[in-house]
PDB file of C-alpha atoms in Angstrom:
ATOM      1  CA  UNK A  14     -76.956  12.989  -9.857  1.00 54.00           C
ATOM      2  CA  UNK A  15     -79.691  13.663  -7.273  1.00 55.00           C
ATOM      3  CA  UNK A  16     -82.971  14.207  -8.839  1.00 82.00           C
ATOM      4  CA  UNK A  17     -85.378  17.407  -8.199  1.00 91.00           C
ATOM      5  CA  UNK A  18     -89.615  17.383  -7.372  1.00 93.00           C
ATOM      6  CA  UNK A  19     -90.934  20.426  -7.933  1.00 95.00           C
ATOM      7  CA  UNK A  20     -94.629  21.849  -8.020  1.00 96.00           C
ATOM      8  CA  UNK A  21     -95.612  21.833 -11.739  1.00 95.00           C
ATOM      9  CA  UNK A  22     -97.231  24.811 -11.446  1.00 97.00           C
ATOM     10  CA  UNK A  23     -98.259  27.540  -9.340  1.00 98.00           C
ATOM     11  CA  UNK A  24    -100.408  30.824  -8.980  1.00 97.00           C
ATOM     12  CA  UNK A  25     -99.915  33.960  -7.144  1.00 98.00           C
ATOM     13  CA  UNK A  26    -100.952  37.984  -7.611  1.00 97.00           C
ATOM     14  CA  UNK A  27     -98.655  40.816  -8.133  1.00 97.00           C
ATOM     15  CA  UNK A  28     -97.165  42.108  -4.476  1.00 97.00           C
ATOM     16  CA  UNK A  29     -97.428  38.706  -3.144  1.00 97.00           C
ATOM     17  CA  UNK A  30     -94.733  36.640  -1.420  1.00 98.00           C
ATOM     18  CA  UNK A  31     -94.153  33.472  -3.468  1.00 98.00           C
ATOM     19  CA  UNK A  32     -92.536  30.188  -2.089  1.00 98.00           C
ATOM     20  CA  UNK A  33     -91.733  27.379  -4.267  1.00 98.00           C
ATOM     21  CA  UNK A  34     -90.345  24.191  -2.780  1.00 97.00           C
ATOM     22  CA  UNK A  35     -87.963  21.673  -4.256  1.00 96.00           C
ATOM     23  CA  UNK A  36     -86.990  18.229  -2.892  1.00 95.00           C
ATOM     24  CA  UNK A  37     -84.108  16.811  -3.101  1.00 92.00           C
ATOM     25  CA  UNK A  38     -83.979  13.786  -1.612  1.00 92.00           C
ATOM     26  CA  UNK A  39     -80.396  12.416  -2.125  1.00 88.00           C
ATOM     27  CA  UNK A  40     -78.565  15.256  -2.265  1.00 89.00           C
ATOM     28  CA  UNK A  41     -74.844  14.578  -1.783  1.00 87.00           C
ATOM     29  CA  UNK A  42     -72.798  16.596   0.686  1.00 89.00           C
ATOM     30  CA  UNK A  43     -71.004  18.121  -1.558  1.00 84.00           C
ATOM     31  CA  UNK A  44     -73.504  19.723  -3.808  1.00 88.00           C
ATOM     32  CA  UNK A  45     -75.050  22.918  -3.779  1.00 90.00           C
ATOM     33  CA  UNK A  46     -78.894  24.266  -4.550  1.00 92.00           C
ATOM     34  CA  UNK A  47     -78.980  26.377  -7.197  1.00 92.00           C
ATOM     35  CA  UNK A  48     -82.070  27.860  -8.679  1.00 95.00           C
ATOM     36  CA  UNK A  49     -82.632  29.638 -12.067  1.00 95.00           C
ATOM     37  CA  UNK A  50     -85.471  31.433 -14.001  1.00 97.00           C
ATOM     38  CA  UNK A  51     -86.634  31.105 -17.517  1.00 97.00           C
ATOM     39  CA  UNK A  52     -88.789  33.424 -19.941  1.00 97.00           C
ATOM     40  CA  UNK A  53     -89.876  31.937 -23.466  1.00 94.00           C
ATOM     41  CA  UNK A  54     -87.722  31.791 -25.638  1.00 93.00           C
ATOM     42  CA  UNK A  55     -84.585  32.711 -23.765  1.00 95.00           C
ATOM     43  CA  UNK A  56     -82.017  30.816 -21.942  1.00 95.00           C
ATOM     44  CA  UNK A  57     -81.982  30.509 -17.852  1.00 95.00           C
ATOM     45  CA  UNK A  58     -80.813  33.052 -15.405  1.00 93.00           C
ATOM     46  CA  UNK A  59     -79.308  32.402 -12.626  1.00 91.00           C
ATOM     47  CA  UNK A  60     -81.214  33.336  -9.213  1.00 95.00           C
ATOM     48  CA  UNK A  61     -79.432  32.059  -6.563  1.00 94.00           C
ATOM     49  CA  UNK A  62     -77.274  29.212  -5.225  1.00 92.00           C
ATOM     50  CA  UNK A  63     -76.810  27.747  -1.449  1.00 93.00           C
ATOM     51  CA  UNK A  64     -75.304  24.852   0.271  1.00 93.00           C
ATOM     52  CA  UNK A  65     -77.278  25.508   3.980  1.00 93.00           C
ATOM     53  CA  UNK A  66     -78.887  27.192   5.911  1.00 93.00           C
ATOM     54  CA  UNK A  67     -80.587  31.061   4.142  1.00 96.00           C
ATOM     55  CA  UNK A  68     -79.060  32.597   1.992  1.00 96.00           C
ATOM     56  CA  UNK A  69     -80.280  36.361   0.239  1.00 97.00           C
ATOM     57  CA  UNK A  70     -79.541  38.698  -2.376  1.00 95.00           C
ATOM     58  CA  UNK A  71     -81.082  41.535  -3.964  1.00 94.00           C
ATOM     59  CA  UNK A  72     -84.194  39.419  -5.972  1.00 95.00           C
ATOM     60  CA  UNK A  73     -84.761  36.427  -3.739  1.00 97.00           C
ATOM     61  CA  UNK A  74     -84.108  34.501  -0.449  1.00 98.00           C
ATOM     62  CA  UNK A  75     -82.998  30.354  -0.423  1.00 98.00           C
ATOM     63  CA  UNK A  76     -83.965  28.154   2.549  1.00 98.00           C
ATOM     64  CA  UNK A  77     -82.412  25.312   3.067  1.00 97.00           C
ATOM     65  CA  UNK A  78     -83.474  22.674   6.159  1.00 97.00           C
ATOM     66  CA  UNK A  79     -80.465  20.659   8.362  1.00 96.00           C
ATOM     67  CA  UNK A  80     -81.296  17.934   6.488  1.00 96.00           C
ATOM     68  CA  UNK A  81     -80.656  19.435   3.105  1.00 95.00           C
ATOM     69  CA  UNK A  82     -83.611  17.344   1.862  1.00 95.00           C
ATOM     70  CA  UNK A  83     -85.887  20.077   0.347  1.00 96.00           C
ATOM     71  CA  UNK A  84     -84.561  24.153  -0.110  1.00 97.00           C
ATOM     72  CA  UNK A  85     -87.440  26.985  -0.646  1.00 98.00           C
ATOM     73  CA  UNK A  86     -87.063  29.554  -2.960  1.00 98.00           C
ATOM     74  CA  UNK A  87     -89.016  33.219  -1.990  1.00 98.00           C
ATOM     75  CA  UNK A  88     -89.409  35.598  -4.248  1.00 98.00           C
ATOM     76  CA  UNK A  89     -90.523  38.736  -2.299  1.00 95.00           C
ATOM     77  CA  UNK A  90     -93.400  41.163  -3.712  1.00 94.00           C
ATOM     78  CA  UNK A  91     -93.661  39.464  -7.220  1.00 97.00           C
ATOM     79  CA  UNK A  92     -94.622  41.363 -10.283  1.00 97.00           C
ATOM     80  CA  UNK A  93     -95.956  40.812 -13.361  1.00 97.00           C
ATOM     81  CA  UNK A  94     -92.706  40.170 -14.537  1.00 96.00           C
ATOM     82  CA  UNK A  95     -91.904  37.480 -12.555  1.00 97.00           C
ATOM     83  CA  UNK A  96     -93.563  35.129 -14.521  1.00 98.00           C
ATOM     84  CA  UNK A  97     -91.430  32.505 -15.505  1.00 98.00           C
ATOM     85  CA  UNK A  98     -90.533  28.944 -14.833  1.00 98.00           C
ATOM     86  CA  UNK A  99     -88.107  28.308 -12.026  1.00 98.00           C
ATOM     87  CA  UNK A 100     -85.622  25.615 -12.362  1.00 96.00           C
ATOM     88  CA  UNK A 101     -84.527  24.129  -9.145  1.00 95.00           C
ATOM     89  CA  UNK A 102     -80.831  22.366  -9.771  1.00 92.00           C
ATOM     90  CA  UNK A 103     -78.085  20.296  -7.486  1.00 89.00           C
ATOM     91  CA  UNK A 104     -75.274  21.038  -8.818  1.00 81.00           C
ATOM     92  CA  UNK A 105     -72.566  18.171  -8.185  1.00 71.00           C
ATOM     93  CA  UNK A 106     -69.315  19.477  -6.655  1.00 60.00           C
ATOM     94  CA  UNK A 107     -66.973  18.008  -9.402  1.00 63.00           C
ATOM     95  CA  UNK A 108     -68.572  20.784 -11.502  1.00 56.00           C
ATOM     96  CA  UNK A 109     -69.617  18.144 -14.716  1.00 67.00           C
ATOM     97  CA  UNK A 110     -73.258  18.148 -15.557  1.00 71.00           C
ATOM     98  CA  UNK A 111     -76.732  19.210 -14.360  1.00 78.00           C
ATOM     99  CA  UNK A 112     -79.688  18.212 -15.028  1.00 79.00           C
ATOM    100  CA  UNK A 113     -82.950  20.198 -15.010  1.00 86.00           C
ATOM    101  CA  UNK A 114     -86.348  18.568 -13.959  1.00 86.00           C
ATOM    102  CA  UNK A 115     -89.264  19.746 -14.652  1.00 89.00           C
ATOM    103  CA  UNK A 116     -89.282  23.293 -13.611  1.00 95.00           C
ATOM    104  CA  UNK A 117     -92.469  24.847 -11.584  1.00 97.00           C
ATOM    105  CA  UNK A 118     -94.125  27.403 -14.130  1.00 97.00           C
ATOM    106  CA  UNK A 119     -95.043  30.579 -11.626  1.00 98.00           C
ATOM    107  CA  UNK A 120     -97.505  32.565 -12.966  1.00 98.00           C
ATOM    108  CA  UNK A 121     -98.426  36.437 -11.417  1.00 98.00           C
ATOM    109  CA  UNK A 122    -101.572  37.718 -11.750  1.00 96.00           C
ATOM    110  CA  UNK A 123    -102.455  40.994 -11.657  1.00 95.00           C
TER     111      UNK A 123
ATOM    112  CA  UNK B  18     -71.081  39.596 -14.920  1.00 70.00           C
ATOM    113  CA  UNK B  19     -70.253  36.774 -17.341  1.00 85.00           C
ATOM    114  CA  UNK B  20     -71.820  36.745 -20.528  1.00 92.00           C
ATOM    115  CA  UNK B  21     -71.970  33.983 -23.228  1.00 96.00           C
ATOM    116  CA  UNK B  22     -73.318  34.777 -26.159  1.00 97.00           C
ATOM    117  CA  UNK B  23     -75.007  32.096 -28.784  1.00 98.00           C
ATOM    118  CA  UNK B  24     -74.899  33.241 -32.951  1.00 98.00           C
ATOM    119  CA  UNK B  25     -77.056  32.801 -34.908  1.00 98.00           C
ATOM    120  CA  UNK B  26     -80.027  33.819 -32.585  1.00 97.00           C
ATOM    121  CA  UNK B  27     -82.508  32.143 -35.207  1.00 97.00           C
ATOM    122  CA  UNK B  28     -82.170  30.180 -38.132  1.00 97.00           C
ATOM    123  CA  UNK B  29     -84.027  28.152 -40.939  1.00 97.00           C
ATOM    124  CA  UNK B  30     -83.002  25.860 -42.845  1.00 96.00           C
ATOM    125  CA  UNK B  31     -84.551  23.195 -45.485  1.00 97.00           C
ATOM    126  CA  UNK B  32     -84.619  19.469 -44.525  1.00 97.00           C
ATOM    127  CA  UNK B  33     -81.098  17.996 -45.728  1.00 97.00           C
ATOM    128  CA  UNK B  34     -78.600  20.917 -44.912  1.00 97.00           C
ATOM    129  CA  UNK B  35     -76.609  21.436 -41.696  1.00 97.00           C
ATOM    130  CA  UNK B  36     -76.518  24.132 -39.701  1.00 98.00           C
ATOM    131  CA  UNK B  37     -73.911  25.053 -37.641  1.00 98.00           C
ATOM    132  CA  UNK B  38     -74.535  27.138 -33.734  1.00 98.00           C
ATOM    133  CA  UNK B  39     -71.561  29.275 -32.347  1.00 97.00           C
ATOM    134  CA  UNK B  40     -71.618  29.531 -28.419  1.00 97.00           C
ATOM    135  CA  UNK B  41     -68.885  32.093 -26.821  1.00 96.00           C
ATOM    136  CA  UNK B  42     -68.153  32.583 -23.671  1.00 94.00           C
ATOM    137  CA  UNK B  43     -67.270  36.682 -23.624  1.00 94.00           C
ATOM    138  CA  UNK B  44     -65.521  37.539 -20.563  1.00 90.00           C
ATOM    139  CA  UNK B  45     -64.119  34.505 -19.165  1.00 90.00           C
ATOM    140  CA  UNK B  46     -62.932  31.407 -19.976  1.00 90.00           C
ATOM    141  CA  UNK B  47     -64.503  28.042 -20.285  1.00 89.00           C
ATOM    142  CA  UNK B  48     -62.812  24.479 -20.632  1.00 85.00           C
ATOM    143  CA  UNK B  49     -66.220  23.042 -20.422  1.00 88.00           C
ATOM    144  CA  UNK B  50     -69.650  24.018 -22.226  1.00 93.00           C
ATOM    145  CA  UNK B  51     -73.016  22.309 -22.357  1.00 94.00           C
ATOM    146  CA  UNK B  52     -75.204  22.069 -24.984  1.00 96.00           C
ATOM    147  CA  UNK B  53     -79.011  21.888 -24.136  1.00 96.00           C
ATOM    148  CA  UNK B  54     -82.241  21.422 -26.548  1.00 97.00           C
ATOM    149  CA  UNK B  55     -85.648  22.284 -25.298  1.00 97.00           C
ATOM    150  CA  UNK B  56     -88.737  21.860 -26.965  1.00 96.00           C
ATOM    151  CA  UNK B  57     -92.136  23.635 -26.852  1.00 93.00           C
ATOM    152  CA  UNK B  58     -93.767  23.605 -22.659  1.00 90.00           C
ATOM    153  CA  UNK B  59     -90.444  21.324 -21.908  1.00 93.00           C
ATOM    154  CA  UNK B  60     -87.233  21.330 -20.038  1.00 93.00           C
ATOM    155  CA  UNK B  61     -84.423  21.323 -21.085  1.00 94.00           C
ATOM    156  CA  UNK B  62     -82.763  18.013 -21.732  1.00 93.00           C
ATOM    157  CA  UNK B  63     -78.847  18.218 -21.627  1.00 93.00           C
ATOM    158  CA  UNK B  64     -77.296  16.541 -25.290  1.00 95.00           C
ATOM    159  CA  UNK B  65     -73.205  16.918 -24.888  1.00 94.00           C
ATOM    160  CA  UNK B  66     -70.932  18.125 -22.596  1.00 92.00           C
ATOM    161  CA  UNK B  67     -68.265  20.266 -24.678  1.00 90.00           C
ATOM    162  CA  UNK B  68     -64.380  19.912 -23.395  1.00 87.00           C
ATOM    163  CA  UNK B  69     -61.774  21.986 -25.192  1.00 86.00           C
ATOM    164  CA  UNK B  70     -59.749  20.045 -26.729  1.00 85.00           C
ATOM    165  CA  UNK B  71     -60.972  17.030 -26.697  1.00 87.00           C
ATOM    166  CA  UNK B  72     -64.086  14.906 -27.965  1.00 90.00           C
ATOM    167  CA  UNK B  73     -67.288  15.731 -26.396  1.00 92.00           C
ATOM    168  CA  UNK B  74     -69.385  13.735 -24.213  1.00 93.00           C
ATOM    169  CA  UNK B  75     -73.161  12.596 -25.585  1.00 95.00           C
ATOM    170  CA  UNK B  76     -75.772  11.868 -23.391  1.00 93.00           C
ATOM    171  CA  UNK B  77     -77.583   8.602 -24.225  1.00 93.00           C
ATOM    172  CA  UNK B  78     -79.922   8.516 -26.720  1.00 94.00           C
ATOM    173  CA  UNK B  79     -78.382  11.911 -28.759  1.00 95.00           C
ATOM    174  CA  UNK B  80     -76.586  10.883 -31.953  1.00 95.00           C
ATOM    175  CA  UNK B  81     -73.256  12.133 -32.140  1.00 93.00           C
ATOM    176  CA  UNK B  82     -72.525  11.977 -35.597  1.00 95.00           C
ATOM    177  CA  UNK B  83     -75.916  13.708 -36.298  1.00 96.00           C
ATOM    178  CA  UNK B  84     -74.815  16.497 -33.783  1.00 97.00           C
ATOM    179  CA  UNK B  85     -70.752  17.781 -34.159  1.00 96.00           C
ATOM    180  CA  UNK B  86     -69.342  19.243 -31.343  1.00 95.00           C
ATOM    181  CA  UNK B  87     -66.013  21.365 -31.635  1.00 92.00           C
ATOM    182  CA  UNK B  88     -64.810  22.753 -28.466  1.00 90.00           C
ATOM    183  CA  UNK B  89     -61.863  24.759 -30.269  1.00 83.00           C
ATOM    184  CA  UNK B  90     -60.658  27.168 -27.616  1.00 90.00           C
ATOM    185  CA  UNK B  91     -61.291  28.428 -24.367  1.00 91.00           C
ATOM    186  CA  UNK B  92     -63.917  30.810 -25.327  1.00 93.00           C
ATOM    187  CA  UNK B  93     -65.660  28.837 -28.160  1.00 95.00           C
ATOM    188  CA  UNK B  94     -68.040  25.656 -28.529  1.00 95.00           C
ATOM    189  CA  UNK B  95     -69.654  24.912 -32.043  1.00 96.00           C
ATOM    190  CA  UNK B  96     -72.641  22.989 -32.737  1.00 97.00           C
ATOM    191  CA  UNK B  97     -73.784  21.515 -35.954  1.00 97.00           C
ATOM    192  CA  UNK B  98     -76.979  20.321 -36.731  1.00 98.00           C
ATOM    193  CA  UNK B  99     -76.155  17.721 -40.037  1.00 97.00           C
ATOM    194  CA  UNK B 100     -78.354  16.358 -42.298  1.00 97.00           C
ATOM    195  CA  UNK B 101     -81.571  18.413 -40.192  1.00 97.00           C
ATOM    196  CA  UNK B 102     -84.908  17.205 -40.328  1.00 97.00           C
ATOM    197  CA  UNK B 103     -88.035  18.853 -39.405  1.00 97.00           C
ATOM    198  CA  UNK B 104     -88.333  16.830 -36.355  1.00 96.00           C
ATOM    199  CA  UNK B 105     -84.685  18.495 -34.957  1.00 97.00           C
ATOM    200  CA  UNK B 106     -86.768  21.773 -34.976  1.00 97.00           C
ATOM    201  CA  UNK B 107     -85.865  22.936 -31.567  1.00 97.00           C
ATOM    202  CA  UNK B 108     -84.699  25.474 -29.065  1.00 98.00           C
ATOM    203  CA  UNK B 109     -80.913  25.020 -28.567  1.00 98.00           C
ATOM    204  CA  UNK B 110     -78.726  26.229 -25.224  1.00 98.00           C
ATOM    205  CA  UNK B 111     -75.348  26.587 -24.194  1.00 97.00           C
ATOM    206  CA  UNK B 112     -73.917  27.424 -21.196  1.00 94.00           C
ATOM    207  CA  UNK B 113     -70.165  27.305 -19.774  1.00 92.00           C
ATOM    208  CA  UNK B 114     -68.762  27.625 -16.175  1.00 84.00           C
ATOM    209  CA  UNK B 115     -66.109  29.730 -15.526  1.00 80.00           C
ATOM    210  CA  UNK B 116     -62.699  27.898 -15.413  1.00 75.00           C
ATOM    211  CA  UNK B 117     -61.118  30.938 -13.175  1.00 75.00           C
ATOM    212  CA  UNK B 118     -63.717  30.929 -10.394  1.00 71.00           C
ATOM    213  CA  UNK B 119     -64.446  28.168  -7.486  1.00 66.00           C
ATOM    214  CA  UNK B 120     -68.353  28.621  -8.180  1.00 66.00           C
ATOM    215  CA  UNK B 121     -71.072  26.008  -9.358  1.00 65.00           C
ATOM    216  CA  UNK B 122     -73.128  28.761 -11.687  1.00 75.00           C
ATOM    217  CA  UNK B 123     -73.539  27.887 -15.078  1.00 84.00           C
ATOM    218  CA  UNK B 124     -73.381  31.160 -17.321  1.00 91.00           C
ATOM    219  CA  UNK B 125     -76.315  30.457 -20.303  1.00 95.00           C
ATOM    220  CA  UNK B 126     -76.630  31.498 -23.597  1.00 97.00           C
ATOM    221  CA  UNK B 127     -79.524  33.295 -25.021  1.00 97.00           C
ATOM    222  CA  UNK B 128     -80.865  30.535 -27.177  1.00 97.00           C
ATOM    223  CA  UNK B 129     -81.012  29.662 -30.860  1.00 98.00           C
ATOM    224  CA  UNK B 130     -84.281  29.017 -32.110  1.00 98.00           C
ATOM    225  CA  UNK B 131     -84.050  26.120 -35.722  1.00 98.00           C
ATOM    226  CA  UNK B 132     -86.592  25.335 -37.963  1.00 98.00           C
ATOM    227  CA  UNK B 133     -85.758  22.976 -40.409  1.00 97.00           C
ATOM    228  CA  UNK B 134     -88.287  23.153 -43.317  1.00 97.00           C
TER     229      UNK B 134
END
C-alpha cells in the first residue's frame, strides 16, 4: 500500500484559497487519490477522488502531476466551517484496504 | 447518496462487560466493511476488514478474540468489544464500499464513541 506525507498542519483565513499537498511517492498505476474530511467526533466524508490530471466538483478541485507522485487538494473561498482535518488516501484498485496517515489539520480563521 | 449508519452512537460500559457496535450499510449493499478506531488528536488506525460470510481479517497487533466481528449479511457488520477495559476507550468507525458500483469511495459511518469505566 503506498504511503501518504502530508503537512501536519496548516493555517488560513475565511475567503481564502487553501492548497494542501500530499505525496505519494509509490503510487501504483492502478490506484486512485482520494481525499476526505473529518470534524470531531464524526466519521470522514468523502471530498473527492482522481486518478490524473484535475478533477472538480461543487466543494473542491484535485491536481494531480504526470508523474502521479504528489496530488493538491484546493478548497476554494474557505469558511469557518471548513475546519477540519483532511485525509489524503490511495486507494488500491483491488478495492481491499486503506490506510489513513496522518491527516493535515486545516484550521480557518476568521 | 449512500448512507451507513453506526448504532449505538455512544455507549458506556463498566470494565469487564462487552459491548457490542452495529454498522449498516442503508441503501446499498456491502460484501466488505472496515472497522476503524481512532483515539483523541489521532488517525484512524484500520483493526479488521469485515467479509460477509466469512471470518474477518485483523490487522497485526489487534486481538481478534478481544474484538468479534460478524459480517452477517449484505447490509450488516457487528462489532463487539469483550471483556472492555478502560484502555479500549475509543472512537470506533465503519465504513463499507458499495458492491454494485465500479468506484473506490468508502461510505463511513458516523462514529461510536465507548467509555469503558
Amino acid at each position: 500500500l503506498a504511503k501518504t506525507t502530508q503537512p501536519i498542519s496548516m493555517d488560513s483565513y475565511e475567503g481564502q484559497e487553501v492548497n494542501i499537498t500530499c505525496s505519494h511517492n509509490n503510487i501504483a498505476t492502478n490506484d486512485y487519490i482520494t481525499w476526505y474530511q473529518q470534524f470531531p467526533s464524526q466519521g470522514p466524508r468523502f471530498i473527492i477522488q482522481g486518478y490524473k490530471t484535475k478533477v472538480t466538483n461543487e466543494v473542491a478541485s484535485l491536481f494531480i502531476p504526470a508523474d502521479r507522485k504528489s496530488s493538491t487538494l484546493s478548497l476554494p473561498r474557505v469558511s469557518l466551517s471548513d475546519t477540519a482535518v483532511y485525509y489524503c488516501l490511495v486507494e488500491d484498485s483491488s478495492a481491499s484496504k486503506i490506510i489513513f496517515g496522518s491527516g493535515t489539520r486545516l484550521s480557518i480563521r476568521p | 447518496g449512500a448512507v451507513v449508519s453506526q448504532h449505538p452512537s455512544w455507549v458506556i460500559c463498566k470494565s469487564g462487560t462487552s459491548v457490542k457496535i452495529e454498522c449498516r450499510s442503508l441503501d446499498f449493499q456491502a460484501t466488505t466493511m472496515f472497522w476503524y478506531r481512532q483515539f483523541p488528536k489521532q488517525s484512524l488506525m484500520l483493526m479488521a476488514t469485515s467479509n460477509e460470510g466469512s471470518k474477518a481479517t485483523y490487522e497485526q497487533g489487534v486481538e481478534k478474540d478481544k474484538f468479534l466481528i460478524n459480517h452477517a449479511s449484505l447490509t450488516l457488520s457487528t462489532l463487539t468489544v469483550t471483556s472492555a477495559h478502560p484502555e479500549d476507550s475509543s472512537f470506533y468507525i465503519c465504513s463499507a464500499r458499495d458492491s454494485g458500483r465500479l468506484s473506490y469511495e468508502q461510505y463511513f459511518g458516523p462514529g461510536t464513541r465507548l467509555t469503558v469505566t
